[in-house]
Coordinates of C-alpha atoms and ligand atoms in Angstrom, one line a residue:
M1483 CA -0.1 0.3 0.0
E1484 CA 1.1 3.5 -0.6
S1485 CA 2.2 5.4 2.4
Q1486 CA 1.1 9.0 2.3
V1487 CA 3.5 9.7 5.0
R1488 CA 6.0 12.9 4.2
P1489 CA 9.8 12.2 4.0
R1490 CA 11.3 13.2 7.7
R1491 CA 13.1 16.7 6.2
A1492 CA 10.2 18.6 5.2
F1493 CA 9.7 18.6 8.6
R1494 CA 11.9 19.9 10.1
A1495 CA 10.9 23.4 8.7
D1496 CA 7.8 23.0 10.3
A1497 CA 9.2 21.8 12.9
A1498 CA 11.3 25.1 13.5
A1499 CA 7.7 27.2 12.9
A1500 CA 6.1 24.5 15.2
V1501 CA 8.4 26.2 18.2
A1502 CA 8.8 30.0 17.3
G1503 CA 5.1 29.7 16.8
A1504 CA 3.9 27.4 19.5
G1505 CA 6.7 29.7 21.9
A1506 CA 5.2 33.4 20.7
K1507 CA 1.4 31.3 20.8
A1508 CA 2.0 30.1 24.5
A1509 CA 3.2 34.0 26.0
F1510 CA 0.5 35.7 24.9
W1511 CA -2.4 32.6 25.8
T1512 CA -0.2 33.2 29.4
A1513 CA -0.6 36.6 29.7
A1514 CA -4.5 36.6 28.6
G1515 CA -5.1 33.9 30.9
S1516 CA -3.3 35.8 34.1
A1517 CA -5.6 38.7 32.7
V1518 CA -9.4 36.8 33.0
R1519 CA -8.0 35.2 36.0
K1520 CA -7.7 38.5 37.8
I1521 CA -11.0 39.2 36.3
A1522 CA -12.1 35.4 37.6
R1523 CA -11.6 36.0 40.8
T1524 CA -12.1 32.8 43.7
E1525 CA -12.5 35.2 46.7
D1526 CA -16.0 35.8 44.8
A1527 CA -17.1 32.6 44.0
P1528 CA -15.8 30.1 46.8
V1529 CA -15.7 26.7 46.1
K1530 CA -16.0 24.2 48.6
L1531 CA -12.9 21.3 48.7
T1532 CA -14.5 18.3 48.2
S1533 CA -10.4 16.8 48.2
D1534 CA -7.5 17.2 51.0
A1535 CA -4.8 16.1 48.4
P1536 CA -1.6 18.6 48.5
P1537 CA -1.3 21.0 45.8
P1538 CA 0.8 19.7 42.9
P1539 CA 4.4 20.3 43.7
K1540 CA 6.5 23.1 43.1
G1541 CA 7.3 23.4 39.4
Y1542 CA 5.4 20.2 38.5
L1543 CA 2.6 22.5 36.2
R1544 CA 4.9 23.6 34.1
R1545 CA 6.7 20.9 33.7
V1546 CA 4.3 18.8 32.3
W1547 CA 3.1 22.4 30.3
I1548 CA 6.4 22.2 29.0
E1549 CA 6.6 18.9 28.1
A1550 CA 3.0 19.1 25.9
F1551 CA 4.8 21.0 23.5
E1552 CA 8.0 19.2 23.4
K1553 CA 6.3 15.7 22.5
D1554 CA 4.2 18.1 20.0
A1555 CA 7.6 19.5 18.1
A1556 CA 8.9 16.0 18.1
D1557 CA 5.9 14.5 16.8
V1558 CA 6.3 17.5 13.8
A1559 CA 9.4 16.4 13.2
A1560 CA 9.8 13.1 13.5
G1561 CA 6.7 13.6 10.3
L1562 CA 4.3 12.3 12.0
Y1563 CA 1.5 15.1 11.2
P1564 CA 2.2 19.1 10.2
L1565 CA 2.0 21.8 11.7
A1566 CA -1.7 23.6 11.1
E1567 CA -2.3 25.7 14.1
K1568 CA -0.4 29.4 12.8
F1569 CA -0.3 32.1 15.7
D1570 CA -2.4 35.1 14.5
G1571 CA -0.1 38.4 15.8
D1572 CA -1.7 40.7 13.6
P1573 CA -1.6 42.9 16.6
A1574 CA -5.8 44.0 15.1
A1575 CA -7.2 40.5 15.4
V1576 CA -4.5 40.3 18.7
W1577 CA -6.7 43.7 20.4
R1578 CA -9.8 42.0 18.5
R1579 CA -9.7 38.7 20.8
T1580 CA -8.4 40.0 23.6
R1581 CA -11.3 42.7 24.2
D1582 CA -13.7 40.4 23.9
L1583 CA -12.4 37.6 25.7
L1584 CA -12.2 40.0 28.6
T1585 CA -15.4 42.2 27.8
D1586 CA -16.8 38.6 28.0
A1587 CA -15.2 37.5 31.4
H1588 CA -17.0 39.9 33.3
E1589 CA -20.0 37.8 32.4
V1590 CA -18.6 34.5 32.9
Q1591 CA -17.4 36.1 36.4
R1592 CA -21.3 37.2 37.1
R1593 CA -23.0 33.5 36.4
R1594 CA -20.2 31.9 38.5
V1595 CA -21.0 34.4 41.3
E1596 CA -24.4 33.4 40.9
G1597 CA -24.5 30.1 40.1
A1598 CA -26.4 30.7 36.8
A1599 CA -25.5 27.9 34.8
T1600 CA -29.0 27.3 32.7
E1601 CA -29.1 30.6 31.1
A1602 CA -28.7 29.0 27.2
R1603 CA -32.2 27.4 28.3
A1604 CA -33.8 30.5 27.2
E1605 CA -31.1 30.7 24.1
S1606 CA -32.0 27.1 22.9
T1607 CA -35.1 24.9 22.4
S1608 CA -36.6 21.8 24.1
A1609 CA -35.3 19.7 21.0
Y1610 CA -31.7 19.2 22.4
P1611 CA -31.3 16.9 25.7
T1612 CA -32.0 18.9 28.3
Y1613 CA -28.3 18.1 29.7
Y1614 CA -26.8 19.9 26.8
R1615 CA -28.7 23.0 27.4
Q1616 CA -26.4 24.2 30.2
N1617 CA -24.1 27.5 30.0
F1618 CA -20.6 24.8 30.5
H1619 CA -18.3 26.6 31.9
Y1620 CA -20.3 29.4 32.6
Q1621 CA -19.7 30.7 28.9
S1622 CA -22.1 32.9 27.8
G1623 CA -24.4 31.5 24.9
G1624 CA -23.9 27.9 25.9
W1625 CA -23.3 25.7 22.7
F1626 CA -25.7 28.4 21.4
T1627 CA -24.6 31.7 19.9
Q1628 CA -22.1 32.8 17.3
Q1629 CA -20.3 34.7 19.6
S1630 CA -20.1 31.3 21.4
A1631 CA -18.5 29.6 19.0
R1632 CA -16.6 32.3 17.7
R1633 CA -15.1 33.3 21.1
Y1634 CA -14.5 28.9 22.1
E1635 CA -10.8 28.4 20.9
A1636 CA -9.6 31.8 22.9
Q1637 CA -11.0 30.6 25.9
V1638 CA -9.8 27.4 26.1
E1639 CA -6.2 28.8 25.1
A1640 CA -6.4 31.3 27.7
L1641 CA -7.3 28.4 30.0
F1642 CA -4.5 26.5 29.3
A1643 CA -1.9 28.9 28.3
G1644 CA -1.3 28.4 24.9
A1645 CA -1.4 24.1 25.0
T1646 CA -4.7 23.5 24.1
G1647 CA -3.2 22.5 20.6
P1648 CA -0.5 20.5 22.2
M1649 CA -2.8 19.0 24.5
R1650 CA -5.4 17.9 21.3
R1651 CA -3.1 17.1 19.5
R1652 CA -2.2 13.5 21.5
A1653 CA -4.9 12.0 19.8
L1654 CA -3.7 12.3 16.9
S1655 CA -0.5 11.7 17.8
L1656 CA -1.5 7.8 18.2
L1657 CA -3.3 8.2 15.4
A1658 CA -1.1 8.9 13.0
R1659 CA 0.7 6.1 14.7
A1660 CA -1.2 3.7 13.8
W1661 CA -2.2 4.2 9.9
R1662 CA 1.4 5.8 9.7
D1663 CA 1.7 2.8 6.2
R1664 CA -2.5 3.4 5.3
D1665 CA -3.7 4.8 1.6
Q1666 CA -5.4 7.9 3.3
R1667 CA -7.9 7.8 -0.4
S1668 CA -9.9 4.8 1.5
L1669 CA -9.7 5.9 4.9
K1670 CA -13.2 7.8 6.4
L1671 CA -12.9 9.8 9.6
V1672 CA -15.6 11.5 11.4
D1673 CA -14.5 14.0 14.2
I1674 CA -17.3 13.5 17.3
A1675 CA -17.8 16.8 19.2
C1676 CA -16.1 18.5 16.7
G1677 CA -16.8 22.0 18.7
S1678 CA -15.2 25.1 16.4
G1679 CA -12.7 22.8 14.3
A1680 CA -9.5 23.8 16.1
F1681 CA -8.7 20.0 16.2
L1682 CA -10.7 19.0 13.0
A1683 CA -8.1 21.7 11.3
D1684 CA -5.3 19.0 12.7
L1685 CA -6.8 16.0 11.4
K1686 CA -7.5 17.6 7.7
A1687 CA -4.0 19.5 7.2
A1688 CA -2.2 15.5 9.1
F1689 CA -4.8 13.4 6.3
P1690 CA -5.5 15.4 3.3
R1691 CA -6.4 13.0 1.4
A1692 CA -8.8 11.4 3.6
A1693 CA -12.2 11.9 3.8
V1694 CA -12.6 13.8 7.3
M1695 CA -16.2 15.0 8.6
G1696 CA -16.7 16.4 11.8
L1697 CA -20.3 15.9 13.8
D1698 CA -21.9 18.2 16.7
L1699 CA -24.8 19.7 17.9
S1700 CA -24.7 22.5 18.0
S1701 CA -25.3 24.6 14.8
T1702 CA -23.8 28.0 15.4
Y1703 CA -20.3 25.3 16.0
L1704 CA -20.4 23.5 13.1
A1705 CA -20.3 26.5 10.9
E1706 CA -16.8 28.1 12.7
A1707 CA -15.5 24.5 12.6
R1708 CA -16.3 24.1 8.6
A1709 CA -15.3 28.0 8.6
R1710 CA -12.0 27.0 10.0
S1711 CA -10.9 23.7 8.9
G1712 CA -12.9 23.4 5.6
A1713 CA -14.1 20.0 6.2
S1714 CA -17.8 19.2 6.2
G1715 CA -19.3 19.2 9.2
V1716 CA -23.2 17.4 10.2
Q1717 CA -25.3 18.0 13.0
A1718 CA -26.1 15.4 15.0
L1719 CA -26.3 13.4 19.2
A1720 CA -23.0 11.8 19.5
E1721 CA -25.5 9.3 21.5
K1722 CA -27.3 8.8 18.1
L1723 CA -24.7 9.1 15.6
P1724 CA -25.9 9.3 11.4
F1725 CA -23.6 6.5 10.0
A1726 CA -24.7 3.0 9.0
D1727 CA -22.8 -0.1 10.4
A1728 CA -19.6 -0.7 10.3
S1729 CA -18.9 2.4 8.3
L1730 CA -16.1 4.2 9.4
D1731 CA -12.0 3.7 9.5
G1732 CA -11.6 6.3 12.4
L1733 CA -13.0 8.5 14.8
T1734 CA -11.8 11.0 17.4
C1735 CA -13.5 12.8 19.8
V1736 CA -11.8 15.5 21.7
Y1737 CA -13.2 17.1 25.1
L1738 CA -16.9 15.3 25.3
F1739 CA -16.8 12.7 27.7
H1740 CA -16.7 14.4 30.8
E1741 CA -19.4 16.9 29.6
L1742 CA -22.1 14.0 29.5
P1743 CA -24.0 12.9 31.9
P1744 CA -23.1 9.1 33.2
K1745 CA -26.1 7.8 31.6
I1746 CA -25.0 8.6 28.1
R1747 CA -21.2 8.0 28.4
P1748 CA -22.1 4.5 27.5
L1749 CA -24.5 5.1 24.4
V1750 CA -22.0 7.0 23.2
A1751 CA -19.5 4.6 23.8
A1752 CA -21.9 1.9 21.9
E1753 CA -22.4 4.2 19.1
M1754 CA -19.0 4.9 18.2
A1755 CA -17.7 0.6 18.4
R1756 CA -21.4 0.6 16.5
V1757 CA -19.9 2.5 13.0
L1758 CA -16.2 1.3 13.4
K1759 CA -15.5 -1.2 10.7
P1760 CA -13.8 -4.3 12.3
G1761 CA -9.7 -2.9 12.6
G1762 CA -10.9 0.7 13.1
V1763 CA -9.9 2.6 15.7
L1764 CA -11.1 5.6 18.3
A1765 CA -9.1 8.5 19.2
L1766 CA -9.5 9.8 22.0
A1767 CA -8.8 13.3 23.9
D1768 CA -10.3 14.4 27.5
A1769 CA -9.3 16.2 30.6
I1770 CA -6.8 14.2 32.9
Q1771 CA -8.1 11.6 36.2
A1772 CA -6.9 11.6 39.1
D1773 CA -5.3 8.6 39.3
R1774 CA -3.5 8.7 36.0
A1775 CA -1.7 12.2 38.0
P1776 CA -2.4 11.9 40.9
E1777 CA -0.5 15.0 41.6
L1778 CA -3.4 17.3 40.0
A1779 CA -6.1 15.2 42.6
R1780 CA -6.5 18.7 44.3
P1781 CA -7.4 21.5 41.8
L1782 CA -8.9 19.0 39.7
A1783 CA -11.7 18.3 42.2
A1784 CA -12.1 22.1 42.5
F1785 CA -11.9 22.7 38.7
P1786 CA -15.5 21.9 38.1
A1787 CA -17.7 23.7 40.5
F1788 CA -15.5 27.1 38.8
F1789 CA -16.1 26.3 35.4
H1790 CA -19.4 24.5 35.9
E1791 CA -19.0 21.1 34.8
P1792 CA -21.3 19.0 36.6
Y1793 CA -20.6 15.7 35.2
F1794 CA -17.0 16.0 35.7
E1795 CA -16.9 14.0 39.5
S1796 CA -18.1 11.3 37.2
Y1797 CA -16.1 11.4 34.6
Q1798 CA -13.2 11.3 37.0
A1799 CA -14.2 8.4 38.3
T1800 CA -15.1 6.5 35.6
D1801 CA -12.8 3.9 33.8
L1802 CA -12.5 4.2 29.9
V1803 CA -10.6 1.0 29.5
A1804 CA -13.7 -1.2 30.8
L1805 CA -16.2 1.7 29.4
F1806 CA -14.8 0.7 25.8
A1807 CA -13.8 -2.9 26.7
G1808 CA -17.4 -3.0 27.1
V1809 CA -18.6 -2.2 23.6
G1810 CA -15.5 -4.0 22.3
L1811 CA -12.9 -1.7 21.7
T1812 CA -9.6 -2.9 23.0
L1813 CA -6.7 0.0 24.2
K1814 CA -4.1 -0.2 22.1
G1815 CA -2.0 3.3 23.4
R1816 CA -1.9 5.9 25.6
D1817 CA -0.6 9.3 26.0
D1818 CA -0.8 12.0 28.4
A1819 CA 0.0 15.7 28.7
F1820 CA -0.4 18.3 31.0
L1821 CA -4.2 18.2 31.6
T1822 CA -4.9 16.1 29.0
Q1823 CA -4.7 12.4 28.3
A1824 CA -5.3 10.3 24.8
L1825 CA -6.4 6.9 24.6
L1826 CA -6.3 4.6 21.3
F1827 CA -9.1 2.0 21.2
E1828 CA -9.2 -0.6 17.7
K1829 CA -12.7 -2.3 17.1
Ligands
SAM431 C1 -15.5 20.8 25.2 S1 -16.5 20.9 24.0 C2 -15.2 20.3 23.0 C3 -15.1 20.8 21.4 C4 -13.8 20.1 20.2 N1 -13.9 18.5 20.6 C5 -12.7 20.9 21.3 O1 -11.2 20.4 21.0 O2 -12.7 22.4 21.6 C6 -17.2 20.0 23.9 C7 -18.7 19.8 22.9 O3 -19.0 18.9 22.3 C8 -20.7 18.4 21.9 N2 -21.6 18.1 22.4 C9 -22.0 18.0 23.3 N3 -23.1 16.8 24.1 C10 -22.7 16.4 22.5 C11 -23.8 15.4 22.2 N4 -25.0 15.0 22.7 N5 -23.9 15.5 21.0 C12 -23.3 15.9 19.9 N6 -22.5 16.2 20.4 C13 -22.3 17.0 21.7 C14 -20.4 20.3 22.4 O4 -21.8 21.3 21.3 C15 -19.1 20.7 22.2 O5 -19.0 21.3 20.6

């Protein structure tokens, strides 16, 4: 079979650009993140801690944050995937993005202080499941408005100090290794819960000849994803996938499972197993769990209340390997980076 992998030397320039671009991005989003944290004062919305674990050891967060960038750059240099992500340092764009993020951070903080996590119900219809009609992260508009879809990437970048791309790409790293010698032209891949499409853009760049598509329940996030990635998108429930049995070679899914109620998680896992061909793979990335990173037990316990993540505690207790084993998917690889874990399953 024809290999679609570019020669390693072709990636050296990408790798150098990755390091320079990641440095600029990290510096910008670190600064933006600390400006947001000045608005998101914990004193105004104190969180009752459910963990008596100690805080992370000194320097731990910085070390794993840097490691996320190092792993990403190493994979680009090794020719596993190109670096599609660019830092738009145009001053007008930077100013617009920052002003919007900081203006909205006051609204997010108001909701946090008031505990107002269901305003999104007014912006959506009962055609959506009730669990979905919330202001996850206390974000303005929930998953329903165009402004929310446009702002989302800046919010997560500020939260993760510019490391969101490298964290998500742990799933791409596992998938690209699994498909290293496959002819892309025959591959069908769907990114489940593609959100506003940053990871979908990475997938399109990594597998330019494969049929790559996004799926999400939010029409506004899908519109943003289409514009950002150039990939097509379908609006659907992850627990009711609009694909035939055994019709897809690969699925990716990033940061969905921690936002699903415990009863829905097995339904989504079963749907994923149903639509994959035998030998097909699922590359999943989601929040790290405390049993993988005990150093993070305390912040992981505080996170769900401060960021309105109603299903995070049950996610922390979920055995993901067992969940997918129960629907016929076997663990083939895993990798962690900063606050994210990635797992590769095969049907
Ligand atoms: C935390 S965001 C992650 C988005 C994207 N994967 C990323 O990495 O940025 C969660 C996404 O899951 C979508 N979502 C949540 N529940 C869903 C469901 N049951 N079916 C389809 N999409 C869902 C939301 O609309 C949102 O875009």
